Amino acid sequence: MQTKPRLQKLIRELKSHRLDALLVTHMPNVRYLTGFTGSAGVLLAGERPAFFTDGRYGEQARDEINGARVMVAKGSAALAALRHAAEKGYKRLGIEAEHVTVSQQKALARELGGGVRLIASSGVVESLRAVKDDDEIARIREAVNLASRCFRPLLRALRPGISENAVASRLEFEARKAGAQAMSFETIIAGGARSALPHGVASAARLPERGFVVMDYGVILGGYCSDMTRTVHMGAVPPQSRALYGAVLEAQLAAIARVRPGVSAGEVDAAARKTLQRSRMAKYFTHSTGHGVGLEIHENPRIAAGQQTALEPGMVITIEPGIYIPGRCGIRIEDMVLVTENGCEVLTPVSKELIEI
Ligand code: ZN
Ligand code: ZN
């Protein structure tokens, strides 16, 4: 993975945040900047970047990291990084406010010396991560394609009376067999009235003879996440249900049609919401339209009402409007979408026509 240019870009940008260095402790950020895939380590990103880890990860770090000096700390890696910052004469040291607990911050503050000040900063690395480079886009495509290949076997598992858990386990077995490292979040299989729960994680409930089933899942491959939702119908679809499905699909397509560089995330959200207003369904659309996806399942930008962030080529986002009628049914359709120079490309190749099981 070519991580060196990412780290150098971050270091160039530190000045505009009025920081001499940034103490990177959030592991997905560490991975993004160094390629380190282990689970413990701290990156001190400054003029001369250094990575601190403990004895368990020394060899792996030297193997994976280029662009930062690897140091094996005896005690806490974060405190070793702090001492190093003092030695280097960094005065304004950024910490990742969203990812440092109060007690960790206190522990750091106790060790402060050499005129180093901790500056709470937020989203510095995350905003770089919002725009994917070619290597990341290639990995995301592979994750999306792997998950999509599991959709047919998933459909074959569906029948009235089978538990949502059994369906999820079949899907997850297929995904692992196809090479997935893990699922990117807890698989959602929500049948019948449970489909009205926007976050209906698979349960012991059994699929009904008739009704919608919302299936939302993703895999991790090469460190990158995928995320997709399809809603299918058990048994013949009554006209009213078909109309509801059509309304959600129309909203999803309208939002996708709005995705292009320069358009704000809020405008994409509004496109989905406005379309659902026309069918008087907007009040049942109770979450935001989408989110960025990458090393983590939820990243910037958030595709939500009022979000000013302008879309840029290389962003990878989901478009996933849904409606949830309490006690009755829910429908969600989700694709992953790459923002391109002059519009967007839908990455998820799975058909969105309503399937009857
Ligand atoms: Zn999803
Ligand atoms: Zn999603």
PDB file of C-alpha atoms and ligand atoms in Angstrom, residues 185 216-217 227-229 291 320 332 334, ligand 1:
ATOM      1  CA  PHE A 185     -20.917  -4.744  10.766  1.00  0.00           C
ATOM      2  CA  ASP A 216     -28.213  -5.023   5.005  1.00  0.00           C
ATOM      3  CA  TYR A 217     -24.692  -6.391   5.097  1.00  0.00           C
ATOM      4  CA  ASP A 227     -22.147  -1.936   2.609  1.00  0.00           C
ATOM      5  CA  MET A 228     -25.328  -2.807   0.724  1.00  0.00           C
ATOM      6  CA  THR A 229     -29.022  -3.273   1.393  1.00  0.00           C
ATOM      7  CA  HIS A 291     -22.314   7.951   4.714  1.00  0.00           C
ATOM      8  CA  GLU A 320     -29.629   4.317   1.322  1.00  0.00           C
ATOM      9  CA  ARG A 332     -34.431   0.186   2.352  1.00  0.00           C
ATOM     10  CA  GLU A 334     -28.556   0.850  -0.464  1.00  0.00           C
TER      11      GLU A 334
HETATM   12 ZN    ZN B   1     -25.933  -0.805   5.124  1.00  0.00          ZN
END
